[in-house]
mmCIF file of C-alpha atoms in Angstrom:
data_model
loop_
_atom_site.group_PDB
_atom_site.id
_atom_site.type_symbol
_atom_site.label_atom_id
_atom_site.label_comp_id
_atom_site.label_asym_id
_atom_site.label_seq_id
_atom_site.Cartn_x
_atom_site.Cartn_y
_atom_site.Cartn_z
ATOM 1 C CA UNK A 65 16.406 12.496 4.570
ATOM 2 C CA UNK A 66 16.815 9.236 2.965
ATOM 3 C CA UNK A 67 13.291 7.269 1.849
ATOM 4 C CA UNK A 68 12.525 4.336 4.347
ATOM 5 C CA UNK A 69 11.567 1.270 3.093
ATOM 6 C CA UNK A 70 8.769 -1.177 4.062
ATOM 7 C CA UNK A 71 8.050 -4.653 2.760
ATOM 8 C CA UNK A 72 5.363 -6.264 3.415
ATOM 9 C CA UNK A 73 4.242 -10.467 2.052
ATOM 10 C CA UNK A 74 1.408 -12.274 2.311
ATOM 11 C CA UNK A 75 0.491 -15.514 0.675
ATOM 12 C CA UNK A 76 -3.575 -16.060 -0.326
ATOM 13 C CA UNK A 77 -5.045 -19.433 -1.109
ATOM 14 C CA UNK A 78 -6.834 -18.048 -4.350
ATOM 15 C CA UNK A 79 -5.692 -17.844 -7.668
ATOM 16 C CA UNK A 80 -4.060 -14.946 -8.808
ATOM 17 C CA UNK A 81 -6.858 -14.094 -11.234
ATOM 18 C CA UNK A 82 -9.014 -13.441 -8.215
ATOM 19 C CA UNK A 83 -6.745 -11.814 -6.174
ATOM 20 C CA UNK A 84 -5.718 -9.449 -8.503
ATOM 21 C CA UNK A 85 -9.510 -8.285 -9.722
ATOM 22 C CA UNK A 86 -10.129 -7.187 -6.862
ATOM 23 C CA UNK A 87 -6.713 -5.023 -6.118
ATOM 24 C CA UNK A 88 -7.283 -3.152 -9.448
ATOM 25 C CA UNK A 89 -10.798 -1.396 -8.045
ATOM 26 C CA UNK A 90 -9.603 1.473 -6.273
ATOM 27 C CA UNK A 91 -13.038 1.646 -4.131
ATOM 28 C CA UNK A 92 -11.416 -1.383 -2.743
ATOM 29 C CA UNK A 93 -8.976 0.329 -0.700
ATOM 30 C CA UNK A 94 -11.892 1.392 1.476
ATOM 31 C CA UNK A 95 -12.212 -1.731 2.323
ATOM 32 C CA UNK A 96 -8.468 -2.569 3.063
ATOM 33 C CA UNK A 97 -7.871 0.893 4.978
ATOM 34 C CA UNK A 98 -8.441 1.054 8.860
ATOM 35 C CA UNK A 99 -11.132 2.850 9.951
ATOM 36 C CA UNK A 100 -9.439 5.136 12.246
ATOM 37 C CA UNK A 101 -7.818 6.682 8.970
ATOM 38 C CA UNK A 102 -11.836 7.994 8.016
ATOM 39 C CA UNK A 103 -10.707 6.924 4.475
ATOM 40 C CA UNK A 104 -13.217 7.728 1.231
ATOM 41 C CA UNK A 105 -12.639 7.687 -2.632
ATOM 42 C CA UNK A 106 -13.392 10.709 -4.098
ATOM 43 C CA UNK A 107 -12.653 9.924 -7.765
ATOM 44 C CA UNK A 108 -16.230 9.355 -9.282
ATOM 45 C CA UNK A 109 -16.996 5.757 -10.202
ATOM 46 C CA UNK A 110 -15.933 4.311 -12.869
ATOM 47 C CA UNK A 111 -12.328 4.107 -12.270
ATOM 48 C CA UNK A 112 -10.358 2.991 -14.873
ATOM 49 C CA UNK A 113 -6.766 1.649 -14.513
ATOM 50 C CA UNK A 114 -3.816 2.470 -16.401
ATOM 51 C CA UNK A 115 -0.456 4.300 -16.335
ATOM 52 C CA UNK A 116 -1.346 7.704 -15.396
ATOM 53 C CA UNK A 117 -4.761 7.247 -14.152
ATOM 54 C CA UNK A 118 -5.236 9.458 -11.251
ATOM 55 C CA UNK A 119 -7.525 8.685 -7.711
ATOM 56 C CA UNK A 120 -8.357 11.449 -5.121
ATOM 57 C CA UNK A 121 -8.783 9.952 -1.610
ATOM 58 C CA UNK A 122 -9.925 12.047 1.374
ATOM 59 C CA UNK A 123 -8.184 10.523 4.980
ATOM 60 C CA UNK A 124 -7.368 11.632 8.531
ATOM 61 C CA UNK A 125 -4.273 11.065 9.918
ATOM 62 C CA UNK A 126 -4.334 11.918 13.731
ATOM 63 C CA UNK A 127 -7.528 13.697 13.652
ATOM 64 C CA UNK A 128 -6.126 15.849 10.509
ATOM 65 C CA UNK A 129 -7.823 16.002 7.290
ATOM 66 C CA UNK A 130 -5.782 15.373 4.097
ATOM 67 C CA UNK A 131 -6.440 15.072 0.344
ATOM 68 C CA UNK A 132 -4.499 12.827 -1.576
ATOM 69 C CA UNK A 133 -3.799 12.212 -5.054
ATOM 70 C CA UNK A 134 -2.339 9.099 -6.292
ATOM 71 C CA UNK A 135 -0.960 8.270 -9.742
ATOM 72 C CA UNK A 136 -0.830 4.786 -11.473
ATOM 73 C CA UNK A 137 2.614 4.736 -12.438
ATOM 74 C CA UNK A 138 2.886 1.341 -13.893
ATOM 75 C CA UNK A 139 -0.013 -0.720 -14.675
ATOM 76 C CA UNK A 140 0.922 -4.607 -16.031
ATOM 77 C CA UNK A 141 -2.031 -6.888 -15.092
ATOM 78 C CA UNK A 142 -2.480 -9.511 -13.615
ATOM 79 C CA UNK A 143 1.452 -9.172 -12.199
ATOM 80 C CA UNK A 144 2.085 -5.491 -10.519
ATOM 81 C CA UNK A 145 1.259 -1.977 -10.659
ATOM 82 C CA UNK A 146 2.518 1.131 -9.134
ATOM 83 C CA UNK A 147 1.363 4.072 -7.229
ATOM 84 C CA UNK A 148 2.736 6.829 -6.580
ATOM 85 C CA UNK A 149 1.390 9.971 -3.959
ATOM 86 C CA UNK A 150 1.121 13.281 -6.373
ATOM 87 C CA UNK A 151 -0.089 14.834 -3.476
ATOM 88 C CA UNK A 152 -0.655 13.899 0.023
ATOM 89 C CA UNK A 153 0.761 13.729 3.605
ATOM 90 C CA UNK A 154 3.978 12.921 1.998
ATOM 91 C CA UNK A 155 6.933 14.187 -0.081
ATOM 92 C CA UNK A 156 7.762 10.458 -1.609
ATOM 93 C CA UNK A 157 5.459 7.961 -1.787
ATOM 94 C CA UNK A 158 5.982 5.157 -3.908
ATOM 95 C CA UNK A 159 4.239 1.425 -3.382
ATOM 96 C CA UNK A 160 4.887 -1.381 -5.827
ATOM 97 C CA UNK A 161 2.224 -4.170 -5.161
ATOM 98 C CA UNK A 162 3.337 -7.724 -7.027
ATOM 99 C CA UNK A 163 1.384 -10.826 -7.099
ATOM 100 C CA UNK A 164 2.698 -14.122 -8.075
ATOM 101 C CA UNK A 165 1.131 -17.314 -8.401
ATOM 102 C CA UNK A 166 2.464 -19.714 -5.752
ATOM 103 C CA UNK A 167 1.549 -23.187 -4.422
ATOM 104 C CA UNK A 168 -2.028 -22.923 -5.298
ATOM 105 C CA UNK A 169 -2.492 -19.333 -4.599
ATOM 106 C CA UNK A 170 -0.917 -15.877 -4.754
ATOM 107 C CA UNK A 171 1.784 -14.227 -3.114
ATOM 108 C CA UNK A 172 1.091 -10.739 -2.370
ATOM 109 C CA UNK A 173 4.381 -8.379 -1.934
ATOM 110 C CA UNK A 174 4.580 -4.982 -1.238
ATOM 111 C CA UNK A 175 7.195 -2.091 -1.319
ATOM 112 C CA UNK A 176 6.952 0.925 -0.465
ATOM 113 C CA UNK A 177 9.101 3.613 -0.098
ATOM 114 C CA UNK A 178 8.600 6.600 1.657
ATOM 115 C CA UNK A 179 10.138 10.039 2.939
ATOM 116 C CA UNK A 180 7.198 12.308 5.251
ATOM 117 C CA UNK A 181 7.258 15.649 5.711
ATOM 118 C CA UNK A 182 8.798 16.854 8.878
ATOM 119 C CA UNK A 183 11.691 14.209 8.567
ATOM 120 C CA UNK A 184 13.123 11.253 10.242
ATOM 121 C CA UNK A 185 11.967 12.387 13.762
ATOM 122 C CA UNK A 186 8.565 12.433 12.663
ATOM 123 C CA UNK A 187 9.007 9.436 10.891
ATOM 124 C CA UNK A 188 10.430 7.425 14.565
ATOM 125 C CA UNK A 189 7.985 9.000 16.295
ATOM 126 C CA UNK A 190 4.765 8.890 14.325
ATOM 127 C CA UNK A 191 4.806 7.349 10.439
ATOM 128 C CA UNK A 192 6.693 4.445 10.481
ATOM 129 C CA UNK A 193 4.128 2.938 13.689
ATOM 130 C CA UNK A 194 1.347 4.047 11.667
ATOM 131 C CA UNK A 195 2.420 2.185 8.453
ATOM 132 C CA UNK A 196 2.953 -0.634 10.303
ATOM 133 C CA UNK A 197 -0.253 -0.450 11.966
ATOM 134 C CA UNK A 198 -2.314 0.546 7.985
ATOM 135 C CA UNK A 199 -0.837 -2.454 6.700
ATOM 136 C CA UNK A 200 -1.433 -5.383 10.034
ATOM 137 C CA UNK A 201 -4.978 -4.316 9.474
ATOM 138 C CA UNK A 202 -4.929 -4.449 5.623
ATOM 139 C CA UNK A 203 -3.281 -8.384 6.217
ATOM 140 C CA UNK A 204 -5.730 -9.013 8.541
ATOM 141 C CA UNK A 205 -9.026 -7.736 5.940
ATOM 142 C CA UNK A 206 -7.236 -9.854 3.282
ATOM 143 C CA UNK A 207 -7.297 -12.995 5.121
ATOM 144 C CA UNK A 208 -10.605 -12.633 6.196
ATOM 145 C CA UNK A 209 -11.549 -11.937 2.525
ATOM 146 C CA UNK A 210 -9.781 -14.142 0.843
ATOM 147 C CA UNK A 211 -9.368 -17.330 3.448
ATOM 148 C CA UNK A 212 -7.329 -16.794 6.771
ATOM 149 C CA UNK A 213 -7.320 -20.787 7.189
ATOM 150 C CA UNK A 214 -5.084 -21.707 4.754
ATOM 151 C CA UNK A 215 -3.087 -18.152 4.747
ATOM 152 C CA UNK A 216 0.025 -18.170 5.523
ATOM 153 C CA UNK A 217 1.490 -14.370 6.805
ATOM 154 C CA UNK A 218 4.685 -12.729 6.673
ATOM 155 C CA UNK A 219 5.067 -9.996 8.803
ATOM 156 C CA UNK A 220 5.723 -6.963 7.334
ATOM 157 C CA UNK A 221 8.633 -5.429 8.124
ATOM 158 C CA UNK A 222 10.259 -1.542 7.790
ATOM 159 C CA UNK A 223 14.053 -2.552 5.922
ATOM 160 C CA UNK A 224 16.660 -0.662 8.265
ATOM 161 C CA UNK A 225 16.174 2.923 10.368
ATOM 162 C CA UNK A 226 16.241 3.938 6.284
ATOM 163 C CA UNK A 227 17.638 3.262 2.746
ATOM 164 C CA UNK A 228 20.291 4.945 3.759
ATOM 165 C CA UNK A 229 21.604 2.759 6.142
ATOM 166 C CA UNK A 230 21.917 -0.685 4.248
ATOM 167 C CA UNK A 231 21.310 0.767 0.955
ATOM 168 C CA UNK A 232 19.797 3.416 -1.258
ATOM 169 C CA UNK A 233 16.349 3.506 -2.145
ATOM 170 C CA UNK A 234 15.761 4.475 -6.204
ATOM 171 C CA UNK A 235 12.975 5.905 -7.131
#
């Protein structure tokens, strides 16, 4: 199976030097991950970031408990960094957040690319809803955070069935 692809935008009204701060704490993610997923950092405090710095997260996806280990491929602050699942409910994981500085605030962007175990079926059926669904919650704590008033959204959006159909996905 081919890696799907997800993008998702979202512009902030706050400078990029407070956007990004607060990105770069992984205990952060609690705060950006929907409830239902029972999400806690297990990594002891502090974290620091950089190219191979590694988090351990404990989740539940439908009811099932799962450890999972990401890696910080690429670290280059205040513009992007990379993580990528080293272990975890899937066999590719690979999100690139970006932040740009953009009429008076910062434009959020992020890729992902992913392949879950069990395939494309379980991906129709089960992975690609749920993604959607992680990251229209995650926009939602963001504007709240950071100013929904003068936000502007773009809805995320899953590129194609998957890479394979409009174009490959590289890793």
């Amino acid at each position: 199976m081919s890696a799907t692809l997800f993008e998702s935008e979202l512009w902030l009204p706050r400078p990029r030097h407070e956007v990004f701060p607060f990105f770069a704490s992984a205990r952060n993610l609690q705060t950006l991950t929907p409830p239902w997923l029972h999400f806690e950092v297990l990594t002891p405090e502090p974290i620091p970031m950089h190219p191979g710095a590694l988090i351990d997260y404990r989740i539940r996806v439908h009811g099932i408990p799962l450890r999972w280990r990401t890696e910080i491929a690429e670290w280059e602050p205040p513009h992007r960094f990379v993580d990528v699942q080293r272990r975890g409910p899937y066999t590719l994981w690979h999100h690139t957040h970006a932040f740009e500085e953009r009429d008076g605030g910062t434009q959020c962007r992020d890729v992902v690319r992913y392949r879950p175990r069990g395939g494309w079926l379980i991906d129709k059926l089960f992975v690609r809803r749920d993604v959607e669904r992680i990251f229209a919650y995650r926009r939602k704590r963001l504007l709240a955070l950071f100013g929904e008033e003068a936000a502007e959204a773009v809805t995320p959006r899953v590129a194609g069935q998957s890479c394979r159909k409009k174009r490959r996905c590289p890793v």
